[in-house]
Structures are given as structure tokens and as C-alpha cells.
PDB file of C-alpha atoms in Angstrom:
ATOM      1  CA  MET K   6      31.542  43.303  53.104  1.00  0.00           C
ATOM      2  CA  LEU K   7      33.945  46.263  53.157  1.00  0.00           C
ATOM      3  CA  ASP K   8      35.677  45.739  49.814  1.00  0.00           C
ATOM      4  CA  GLY K   9      37.229  48.949  48.519  1.00  0.00           C
ATOM      5  CA  LYS K  10      36.484  50.912  51.686  1.00  0.00           C
ATOM      6  CA  VAL K  11      39.094  52.996  53.509  1.00  0.00           C
ATOM      7  CA  ALA K  12      38.799  53.107  57.287  1.00  0.00           C
ATOM      8  CA  ILE K  13      40.592  55.286  59.819  1.00  0.00           C
ATOM      9  CA  ILE K  14      40.771  53.642  63.236  1.00  0.00           C
ATOM     10  CA  THR K  15      41.942  55.813  66.116  1.00  0.00           C
ATOM     11  CA  GLY K  16      43.535  53.943  68.982  1.00  0.00           C
ATOM     12  CA  GLY K  17      44.181  51.200  66.447  1.00  0.00           C
ATOM     13  CA  GLY K  18      47.504  50.064  67.845  1.00  0.00           C
ATOM     14  CA  THR K  19      46.121  48.116  70.801  1.00  0.00           C
ATOM     15  CA  GLY K  20      43.028  46.568  72.343  1.00  0.00           C
ATOM     16  CA  ILE K  21      39.632  47.126  70.762  1.00  0.00           C
ATOM     17  CA  GLY K  22      41.042  49.355  68.025  1.00  0.00           C
ATOM     18  CA  ALA K  23      43.556  46.725  66.928  1.00  0.00           C
ATOM     19  CA  ALA K  24      40.862  44.039  66.898  1.00  0.00           C
ATOM     20  CA  ILE K  25      38.644  46.250  64.740  1.00  0.00           C
ATOM     21  CA  ALA K  26      41.535  46.916  62.360  1.00  0.00           C
ATOM     22  CA  ARG K  27      42.249  43.206  61.934  1.00  0.00           C
ATOM     23  CA  LEU K  28      38.594  42.340  61.318  1.00  0.00           C
ATOM     24  CA  PHE K  29      37.933  45.209  58.905  1.00  0.00           C
ATOM     25  CA  ALA K  30      41.013  44.271  56.888  1.00  0.00           C
ATOM     26  CA  ARG K  31      39.813  40.667  56.673  1.00  0.00           C
ATOM     27  CA  LYS K  32      36.527  42.013  55.319  1.00  0.00           C
ATOM     28  CA  GLY K  33      38.267  43.883  52.504  1.00  0.00           C
ATOM     29  CA  ALA K  34      38.900  47.394  53.826  1.00  0.00           C
ATOM     30  CA  HIS K  35      42.196  49.213  53.779  1.00  0.00           C
ATOM     31  CA  VAL K  36      42.692  50.211  57.403  1.00  0.00           C
ATOM     32  CA  VAL K  37      44.723  53.180  58.562  1.00  0.00           C
ATOM     33  CA  ILE K  38      45.475  52.711  62.226  1.00  0.00           C
ATOM     34  CA  THR K  39      46.480  55.747  64.199  1.00  0.00           C
ATOM     35  CA  SER K  40      47.399  56.646  67.750  1.00  0.00           C
ATOM     36  CA  GLU K  41      49.811  58.898  69.570  1.00  0.00           C
ATOM     37  CA  LEU K  42      52.320  56.040  69.378  1.00  0.00           C
ATOM     38  CA  ALA K  43      55.074  56.193  66.797  1.00  0.00           C
ATOM     39  CA  ALA K  44      54.282  54.332  63.593  1.00  0.00           C
ATOM     40  CA  GLU K  45      56.940  51.778  64.524  1.00  0.00           C
ATOM     41  CA  ALA K  46      55.024  50.920  67.696  1.00  0.00           C
ATOM     42  CA  MET K  47      51.925  50.132  65.613  1.00  0.00           C
ATOM     43  CA  ALA K  48      53.950  48.038  63.163  1.00  0.00           C
ATOM     44  CA  PRO K  49      53.065  44.665  64.766  1.00  0.00           C
ATOM     45  CA  VAL K  50      49.368  45.232  64.041  1.00  0.00           C
ATOM     46  CA  VAL K  51      50.061  46.365  60.472  1.00  0.00           C
ATOM     47  CA  GLU K  52      52.405  43.432  59.842  1.00  0.00           C
ATOM     48  CA  ALA K  53      49.905  40.929  61.242  1.00  0.00           C
ATOM     49  CA  ILE K  54      47.187  42.285  58.959  1.00  0.00           C
ATOM     50  CA  ARG K  55      49.433  42.134  55.906  1.00  0.00           C
ATOM     51  CA  ALA K  56      50.576  38.626  56.792  1.00  0.00           C
ATOM     52  CA  ASP K  57      46.906  37.636  56.826  1.00  0.00           C
ATOM     53  CA  GLY K  58      46.459  39.042  53.322  1.00  0.00           C
ATOM     54  CA  GLY K  59      44.946  42.361  54.362  1.00  0.00           C
ATOM     55  CA  SER K  60      45.826  45.954  53.552  1.00  0.00           C
ATOM     56  CA  ALA K  61      46.920  48.306  56.319  1.00  0.00           C
ATOM     57  CA  SER K  62      49.083  51.286  57.151  1.00  0.00           C
ATOM     58  CA  ALA K  63      49.817  53.320  60.269  1.00  0.00           C
ATOM     59  CA  MET K  64      50.113  57.032  60.938  1.00  0.00           C
ATOM     60  CA  SER K  65      51.012  58.641  64.245  1.00  0.00           C
ATOM     61  CA  CYS K  66      48.582  61.346  65.372  1.00  0.00           C
ATOM     62  CA  ASP K  67      47.972  63.164  68.638  1.00  0.00           C
ATOM     63  CA  ILE K  68      44.185  63.333  68.789  1.00  0.00           C
ATOM     64  CA  MET K  69      44.425  66.479  70.940  1.00  0.00           C
ATOM     65  CA  ASP K  70      46.306  68.315  68.177  1.00  0.00           C
ATOM     66  CA  ARG K  71      43.899  69.670  65.558  1.00  0.00           C
ATOM     67  CA  ALA K  72      46.710  70.400  63.103  1.00  0.00           C
ATOM     68  CA  ALA K  73      47.919  66.808  63.391  1.00  0.00           C
ATOM     69  CA  ILE K  74      44.377  65.540  62.825  1.00  0.00           C
ATOM     70  CA  ALA K  75      44.021  67.695  59.701  1.00  0.00           C
ATOM     71  CA  ALA K  76      47.329  66.372  58.374  1.00  0.00           C
ATOM     72  CA  LEU K  77      46.223  62.792  59.054  1.00  0.00           C
ATOM     73  CA  VAL K  78      42.950  63.161  57.170  1.00  0.00           C
ATOM     74  CA  GLU K  79      44.624  64.985  54.276  1.00  0.00           C
ATOM     75  CA  GLY K  80      47.281  62.287  54.039  1.00  0.00           C
ATOM     76  CA  VAL K  81      44.814  59.405  54.059  1.00  0.00           C
ATOM     77  CA  GLU K  82      42.628  60.960  51.362  1.00  0.00           C
ATOM     78  CA  ARG K  83      45.687  61.825  49.266  1.00  0.00           C
ATOM     79  CA  ASP K  84      47.234  58.358  49.534  1.00  0.00           C
ATOM     80  CA  HIS K  85      44.074  56.254  49.283  1.00  0.00           C
ATOM     81  CA  GLY K  86      41.647  58.477  47.407  1.00  0.00           C
ATOM     82  CA  ARG K  87      38.819  58.403  49.908  1.00  0.00           C
ATOM     83  CA  ILE K  88      37.692  57.981  53.523  1.00  0.00           C
ATOM     84  CA  ASP K  89      34.600  55.834  54.060  1.00  0.00           C
ATOM     85  CA  ILE K  90      34.731  54.805  57.699  1.00  0.00           C
ATOM     86  CA  LEU K  91      35.886  56.461  60.909  1.00  0.00           C
ATOM     87  CA  ILE K  92      36.195  54.316  64.026  1.00  0.00           C
ATOM     88  CA  GLN K  93      36.935  56.248  67.209  1.00  0.00           C
ATOM     89  CA  SER K  94      38.573  53.854  69.630  1.00  0.00           C
ATOM     90  CA  ALA K  95      41.161  56.180  71.164  1.00  0.00           C
ATOM     91  CA  GLY K  96      40.505  56.784  74.835  1.00  0.00           C
ATOM     92  CA  VAL K  97      41.982  57.203  78.290  1.00  0.00           C
ATOM     93  CA  CYS K  98      40.644  56.300  81.708  1.00  0.00           C
ATOM     94  CA  PHE K  99      41.721  57.431  85.161  1.00  0.00           C
ATOM     95  CA  ALA K 100      40.111  56.122  88.325  1.00  0.00           C
ATOM     96  CA  GLY K 101      40.105  57.685  91.773  1.00  0.00           C
ATOM     97  CA  PRO K 102      38.199  59.977  94.134  1.00  0.00           C
ATOM     98  CA  ILE K 103      37.145  63.204  92.452  1.00  0.00           C
ATOM     99  CA  GLU K 104      38.394  65.225  95.421  1.00  0.00           C
ATOM    100  CA  THR K 105      41.988  64.209  94.814  1.00  0.00           C
ATOM    101  CA  MET K 106      42.055  63.691  91.054  1.00  0.00           C
ATOM    102  CA  GLU K 107      44.734  65.803  89.410  1.00  0.00           C
ATOM    103  CA  PRO K 108      43.419  68.501  87.054  1.00  0.00           C
ATOM    104  CA  ARG K 109      45.712  67.252  84.283  1.00  0.00           C
ATOM    105  CA  LYS K 110      43.952  63.882  84.367  1.00  0.00           C
ATOM    106  CA  ILE K 111      40.547  65.519  84.098  1.00  0.00           C
ATOM    107  CA  ASP K 112      41.747  67.672  81.201  1.00  0.00           C
ATOM    108  CA  LEU K 113      43.332  64.695  79.444  1.00  0.00           C
ATOM    109  CA  THR K 114      40.214  62.551  79.836  1.00  0.00           C
ATOM    110  CA  PHE K 115      37.945  65.127  78.227  1.00  0.00           C
ATOM    111  CA  GLY K 116      40.652  66.196  75.780  1.00  0.00           C
ATOM    112  CA  VAL K 117      41.007  62.709  74.313  1.00  0.00           C
ATOM    113  CA  ASN K 118      37.600  61.134  74.889  1.00  0.00           C
ATOM    114  CA  VAL K 119      35.463  64.126  73.902  1.00  0.00           C
ATOM    115  CA  ILE K 120      37.294  67.045  72.267  1.00  0.00           C
ATOM    116  CA  GLY K 121      39.641  64.781  70.318  1.00  0.00           C
ATOM    117  CA  ALA K 122      36.787  62.647  69.028  1.00  0.00           C
ATOM    118  CA  ILE K 123      34.793  65.698  67.966  1.00  0.00           C
ATOM    119  CA  SER K 124      37.835  67.237  66.272  1.00  0.00           C
ATOM    120  CA  MET K 125      38.438  64.030  64.331  1.00  0.00           C
ATOM    121  CA  ILE K 126      34.864  64.036  63.060  1.00  0.00           C
ATOM    122  CA  GLN K 127      35.098  67.707  62.060  1.00  0.00           C
ATOM    123  CA  ALA K 128      38.202  66.972  60.020  1.00  0.00           C
ATOM    124  CA  ALA K 129      36.942  63.752  58.418  1.00  0.00           C
ATOM    125  CA  LEU K 130      33.457  64.876  57.379  1.00  0.00           C
ATOM    126  CA  PRO K 131      34.455  66.795  54.209  1.00  0.00           C
ATOM    127  CA  ALA K 132      36.454  63.823  52.909  1.00  0.00           C
ATOM    128  CA  MET K 133      33.643  61.397  53.744  1.00  0.00           C
ATOM    129  CA  LYS K 134      31.177  63.620  51.890  1.00  0.00           C
ATOM    130  CA  ARG K 135      33.469  63.621  48.853  1.00  0.00           C
ATOM    131  CA  ALA K 136      33.455  59.813  49.011  1.00  0.00           C
ATOM    132  CA  GLY K 137      29.668  59.830  48.837  1.00  0.00           C
ATOM    133  CA  GLY K 138      29.010  59.054  52.486  1.00  0.00           C
ATOM    134  CA  GLY K 139      30.086  56.481  55.009  1.00  0.00           C
ATOM    135  CA  ALA K 140      29.887  55.459  58.636  1.00  0.00           C
ATOM    136  CA  ILE K 141      31.256  56.741  61.933  1.00  0.00           C
ATOM    137  CA  VAL K 142      31.385  54.495  64.991  1.00  0.00           C
ATOM    138  CA  ASN K 143      32.325  55.987  68.354  1.00  0.00           C
ATOM    139  CA  ILE K 144      33.483  53.675  71.123  1.00  0.00           C
ATOM    140  CA  SER K 145      31.802  55.012  74.245  1.00  0.00           C
ATOM    141  CA  SER K 146      31.372  52.857  77.377  1.00  0.00           C
ATOM    142  CA  GLY K 147      28.786  51.123  79.486  1.00  0.00           C
ATOM    143  CA  ALA K 148      29.889  53.594  82.156  1.00  0.00           C
ATOM    144  CA  ALA K 149      27.999  56.227  80.158  1.00  0.00           C
ATOM    145  CA  VAL K 150      24.721  54.861  81.500  1.00  0.00           C
ATOM    146  CA  LEU K 151      25.691  52.925  84.622  1.00  0.00           C
ATOM    147  CA  GLY K 152      27.540  54.560  87.503  1.00  0.00           C
ATOM    148  CA  VAL K 153      30.970  53.162  88.314  1.00  0.00           C
ATOM    149  CA  ASN K 154      32.598  53.954  91.642  1.00  0.00           C
ATOM    150  CA  GLU K 155      35.490  56.448  91.481  1.00  0.00           C
ATOM    151  CA  MET K 156      35.176  56.806  87.696  1.00  0.00           C
ATOM    152  CA  ALA K 157      32.923  59.864  87.512  1.00  0.00           C
ATOM    153  CA  VAL K 158      35.167  61.814  85.134  1.00  0.00           C
ATOM    154  CA  TYR K 159      35.615  58.904  82.732  1.00  0.00           C
ATOM    155  CA  ALA K 160      31.895  58.084  82.835  1.00  0.00           C
ATOM    156  CA  ALA K 161      30.977  61.710  82.152  1.00  0.00           C
ATOM    157  CA  SER K 162      33.303  61.848  79.144  1.00  0.00           C
ATOM    158  CA  LYS K 163      31.821  58.688  77.674  1.00  0.00           C
ATOM    159  CA  ALA K 164      28.271  59.890  78.317  1.00  0.00           C
ATOM    160  CA  ALA K 165      29.188  63.092  76.490  1.00  0.00           C
ATOM    161  CA  ILE K 166      30.369  61.281  73.369  1.00  0.00           C
ATOM    162  CA  ALA K 167      27.324  58.989  73.434  1.00  0.00           C
ATOM    163  CA  HIS K 168      24.954  61.960  73.516  1.00  0.00           C
ATOM    164  CA  PHE K 169      27.034  63.806  70.925  1.00  0.00           C
ATOM    165  CA  THR K 170      26.559  60.791  68.662  1.00  0.00           C
ATOM    166  CA  ARG K 171      22.789  60.835  69.109  1.00  0.00           C
ATOM    167  CA  THR K 172      22.413  64.559  68.532  1.00  0.00           C
ATOM    168  CA  LEU K 173      24.802  64.750  65.566  1.00  0.00           C
ATOM    169  CA  ALA K 174      22.979  62.022  63.629  1.00  0.00           C
ATOM    170  CA  PRO K 175      20.117  64.221  62.330  1.00  0.00           C
ATOM    171  CA  GLU K 176      22.609  66.879  61.261  1.00  0.00           C
ATOM    172  CA  LEU K 177      24.184  64.285  58.965  1.00  0.00           C
ATOM    173  CA  ARG K 178      20.925  62.957  57.540  1.00  0.00           C
ATOM    174  CA  ARG K 179      21.444  64.490  54.079  1.00  0.00           C
ATOM    175  CA  THR K 180      25.108  63.503  53.777  1.00  0.00           C
ATOM    176  CA  ASN K 181      24.670  59.713  53.565  1.00  0.00           C
ATOM    177  CA  ILE K 182      26.915  59.480  56.638  1.00  0.00           C
ATOM    178  CA  ARG K 183      25.657  57.409  59.550  1.00  0.00           C
ATOM    179  CA  ILE K 184      26.966  57.819  63.092  1.00  0.00           C
ATOM    180  CA  ASN K 185      26.444  55.352  65.943  1.00  0.00           C
ATOM    181  CA  ALA K 186      28.152  54.446  69.204  1.00  0.00           C
ATOM    182  CA  ILE K 187      28.995  51.323  71.173  1.00  0.00           C
ATOM    183  CA  GLY K 188      28.968  51.124  74.964  1.00  0.00           C
ATOM    184  CA  PRO K 189      31.234  48.206  75.910  1.00  0.00           C
ATOM    185  CA  GLY K 190      31.188  46.716  79.374  1.00  0.00           C
ATOM    186  CA  SER K 191      34.258  44.954  80.751  1.00  0.00           C
ATOM    187  CA  VAL K 192      36.628  44.082  77.924  1.00  0.00           C
ATOM    188  CA  ARG K 193      39.993  42.433  78.444  1.00  0.00           C
ATOM    189  CA  THR K 194      42.294  45.259  77.317  1.00  0.00           C
ATOM    190  CA  GLN K 195      45.095  47.353  78.759  1.00  0.00           C
ATOM    191  CA  MET K 196      42.509  49.981  79.711  1.00  0.00           C
ATOM    192  CA  LEU K 197      40.973  47.511  82.160  1.00  0.00           C
ATOM    193  CA  GLY K 198      43.965  48.293  84.358  1.00  0.00           C
ATOM    194  CA  PHE K 199      43.320  51.982  83.684  1.00  0.00           C
ATOM    195  CA  THR K 200      45.801  54.628  82.651  1.00  0.00           C
ATOM    196  CA  GLY K 201      48.648  55.650  84.874  1.00  0.00           C
ATOM    197  CA  ASP K 202      52.030  54.316  85.859  1.00  0.00           C
ATOM    198  CA  GLU K 203      51.202  54.996  89.513  1.00  0.00           C
ATOM    199  CA  LEU K 204      49.323  51.681  89.731  1.00  0.00           C
ATOM    200  CA  THR K 205      51.298  48.705  90.972  1.00  0.00           C
ATOM    201  CA  GLU K 206      50.943  45.293  89.359  1.00  0.00           C
ATOM    202  CA  GLU K 207      49.082  44.152  92.479  1.00  0.00           C
ATOM    203  CA  GLN K 208      46.596  47.024  92.134  1.00  0.00           C
ATOM    204  CA  ARG K 209      46.064  46.266  88.462  1.00  0.00           C
ATOM    205  CA  ALA K 210      45.512  42.592  89.227  1.00  0.00           C
ATOM    206  CA  GLY K 211      43.000  43.547  91.914  1.00  0.00           C
ATOM    207  CA  MET K 212      41.061  45.694  89.457  1.00  0.00           C
ATOM    208  CA  VAL K 213      40.910  42.819  87.002  1.00  0.00           C
ATOM    209  CA  ARG K 214      39.648  40.479  89.736  1.00  0.00           C
ATOM    210  CA  ARG K 215      36.937  42.949  90.744  1.00  0.00           C
ATOM    211  CA  GLU K 216      35.871  43.362  87.140  1.00  0.00           C
ATOM    212  CA  ALA K 217      35.734  39.590  86.719  1.00  0.00           C
ATOM    213  CA  ARG K 218      33.445  39.255  89.760  1.00  0.00           C
ATOM    214  CA  SER K 219      31.088  41.857  88.309  1.00  0.00           C
ATOM    215  CA  ILE K 220      30.723  40.063  84.988  1.00  0.00           C
ATOM    216  CA  SER K 221      27.261  39.354  83.656  1.00  0.00           C
ATOM    217  CA  PRO K 222      24.864  37.319  85.788  1.00  0.00           C
ATOM    218  CA  TYR K 223      24.058  35.499  82.561  1.00  0.00           C
ATOM    219  CA  GLY K 224      27.309  33.608  82.987  1.00  0.00           C
ATOM    220  CA  ASN K 225      29.244  35.234  80.170  1.00  0.00           C
ATOM    221  CA  ALA K 226      33.005  35.371  80.412  1.00  0.00           C
ATOM    222  CA  MET K 227      34.744  38.730  80.255  1.00  0.00           C
ATOM    223  CA  MET K 228      34.444  40.120  76.746  1.00  0.00           C
ATOM    224  CA  GLU K 229      37.377  40.144  74.371  1.00  0.00           C
ATOM    225  CA  PRO K 230      38.224  42.959  71.938  1.00  0.00           C
ATOM    226  CA  ASP K 231      37.031  40.761  69.063  1.00  0.00           C
ATOM    227  CA  ASP K 232      33.505  40.818  70.513  1.00  0.00           C
ATOM    228  CA  ILE K 233      33.340  44.592  70.139  1.00  0.00           C
ATOM    229  CA  ALA K 234      35.018  44.426  66.729  1.00  0.00           C
ATOM    230  CA  GLU K 235      32.166  42.300  65.377  1.00  0.00           C
ATOM    231  CA  LEU K 236      29.632  44.865  66.551  1.00  0.00           C
ATOM    232  CA  ALA K 237      31.674  47.705  65.048  1.00  0.00           C
ATOM    233  CA  LEU K 238      31.759  45.818  61.742  1.00  0.00           C
ATOM    234  CA  PHE K 239      27.972  45.596  61.709  1.00  0.00           C
ATOM    235  CA  LEU K 240      27.549  49.305  62.471  1.00  0.00           C
ATOM    236  CA  ALA K 241      30.091  50.306  59.816  1.00  0.00           C
ATOM    237  CA  SER K 242      28.532  48.096  57.143  1.00  0.00           C
ATOM    238  CA  ASP K 243      25.478  48.559  54.955  1.00  0.00           C
ATOM    239  CA  ALA K 244      23.709  45.966  57.102  1.00  0.00           C
ATOM    240  CA  ALA K 245      23.179  48.748  59.675  1.00  0.00           C
ATOM    241  CA  ARG K 246      21.815  51.236  57.154  1.00  0.00           C
ATOM    242  CA  ALA K 247      18.705  51.810  59.304  1.00  0.00           C
ATOM    243  CA  LEU K 248      20.690  52.807  62.397  1.00  0.00           C
ATOM    244  CA  HIS K 249      21.342  56.504  63.001  1.00  0.00           C
ATOM    245  CA  GLY K 250      22.396  57.967  66.346  1.00  0.00           C
ATOM    246  CA  SER K 251      22.091  54.633  68.132  1.00  0.00           C
ATOM    247  CA  PHE K 252      23.929  53.769  71.333  1.00  0.00           C
ATOM    248  CA  VAL K 253      24.416  50.004  71.425  1.00  0.00           C
ATOM    249  CA  LEU K 254      25.057  48.855  74.975  1.00  0.00           C
ATOM    250  CA  ALA K 255      27.259  45.748  74.945  1.00  0.00           C
ATOM    251  CA  ASP K 256      27.713  45.147  78.671  1.00  0.00           C
ATOM    252  CA  GLN K 257      26.884  41.418  78.879  1.00  0.00           C
ATOM    253  CA  GLY K 258      23.534  42.243  80.398  1.00  0.00           C
ATOM    254  CA  ILE K 259      24.953  43.767  83.582  1.00  0.00           C
ATOM    255  CA  SER K 260      22.678  46.805  83.382  1.00  0.00           C
ATOM    256  CA  SER K 261      19.585  44.689  82.674  1.00  0.00           C
ATOM    257  CA  ALA K 262      20.279  42.605  85.776  1.00  0.00           C
ATOM    258  CA  MET K 263      19.802  45.736  87.884  1.00  0.00           C
ATOM    259  CA  LEU K 264      16.071  45.430  87.162  1.00  0.00           C
ATOM    260  CA  PRO K 265      13.851  43.449  89.569  1.00  0.00           C
ATOM    261  CA  PRO K 266      12.590  40.050  88.385  1.00  0.00           C
ATOM    262  CA  ALA K 267       9.346  40.180  86.405  1.00  0.00           C
ATOM    263  CA  SER K 268       7.571  38.221  89.162  1.00  0.00           C
ATOM    264  CA  GLN K 269       8.021  41.050  91.681  1.00  0.00           C
TER     265      GLN K 269
END
């Protein structure tokens, strides 16, 4: 499905990004996973992919550093000859009352989730054009459309990248580059406990329990990273050639259950 393709996956060392990297490699792509972590910290994902017969490499990159992003893109195109797919899974999330949220957390949330994602696209577009086109998939969030208590900053950042995706799509219409976004609901990843060492293990466990209670009324279990990876694979493949600027909400039906029954 992705034979001969080269994919950059930001946030590829853990969670959804790592699941996407593993799946894309199984489907024939060479995956370049990147995060702010040192390459050694991403080695377990790379080694697992190679052990499974796939092709992968890792490059450290601070997504808030435009020079680092430019070096990443240049290095990938130099080493692998092309860039066909960009998956934007890097993200941070802080929860808490807006009145007391530290400015650095607000800046970091928008710096990574919005500015970093936009900067990555700016850098990758020329290489993707030289490759004859490709696909960009941004990992947004269900919080972009459904309010979540004490997560206003995170939700706003994810709504921003979702709308950026929609409005950028027509600009790319003559480049053979498609851009779409996914809005995951509750996925069992490290981010479910949110970002920040200030949380105790008890607080993290409580957050997980609350998320579990809010899972889909359709009886679905909490989603796993692999569930989102399958959707990302579809959007990155030629099977989704008709989709441009779409926001695919994958929240286990939680938002649909907010609607009154049809009989009312």
C-alpha cells in the first residue's frame, strides 16, 4: 500500500505516532520518526520495526525550532531521495483552570500543537512537491469540537490545527498534495495522563478512570493507538484520494450521543 514511500512522523517515539510508524513500515514505507527525544530514546521503536522486517530511522528534532525542522527535512530528502508523507503526531496537553495556568504552558501548547505543525508543513512542502505530491495527516483532537473541562487552551490549539487543515487544502489543490486531520477521542497513551511532572500517580490514575467512565455509550472500550494508526494509513494512502481538508472525528461516538434520541 505504501511501497517505496518515505514518511516523516513527528512524535513518532511514543503513543499514536509510534503506532503509525509501525503500521506504515509494515505497509512498505520507510518511516523517519522524530521527536524532541534523543535518537537513542526512539531506538526501541526503530528496532522493533526493523525486527519486523520494516525500514525505519530516527532523527531528533525540536518542532519549535525552525532551523532544526529545516535540517530534518533536508536530511531526510538527502538520505532517502524523497518525502511523500508527513504525519503530525507531536503534541502536548496541559489541564487546569485558565486563571492559574502558567504562561509558559500556554506558549508551549500553541508552540508545539500549532506553530510547530505549521512550520513543519512549510518546510516539507517543497520536498513533497519535488516528489510529485503526497499526503499530510494532522493529529488534532476530539476536543477541537467538544468542550472539555479545564482544557480550554489544549482544545483551542487543536481546533486551530483542524481549521488550518481545512483552509490549507484548497491552496494545495494544484500540488497533488492532500491534507486531512484526525480528531481522536480518548486513546490509551501517555498524553491521557497529560503533560507535567506535577501530577501524582494518584491524580493520573484518577484522570484515566474519569476518561474510562466517559467512553462511548455504544459500549466501545477505550481506543488504542493502533485504532488511530489504521485511520491515518487510510488518509495517507491513495484510497483517500477524494478527501481534501477533511476532519475525521474518531471519538467512539461520544459527540453523537450528545444529540437527543430521534423519537424526541
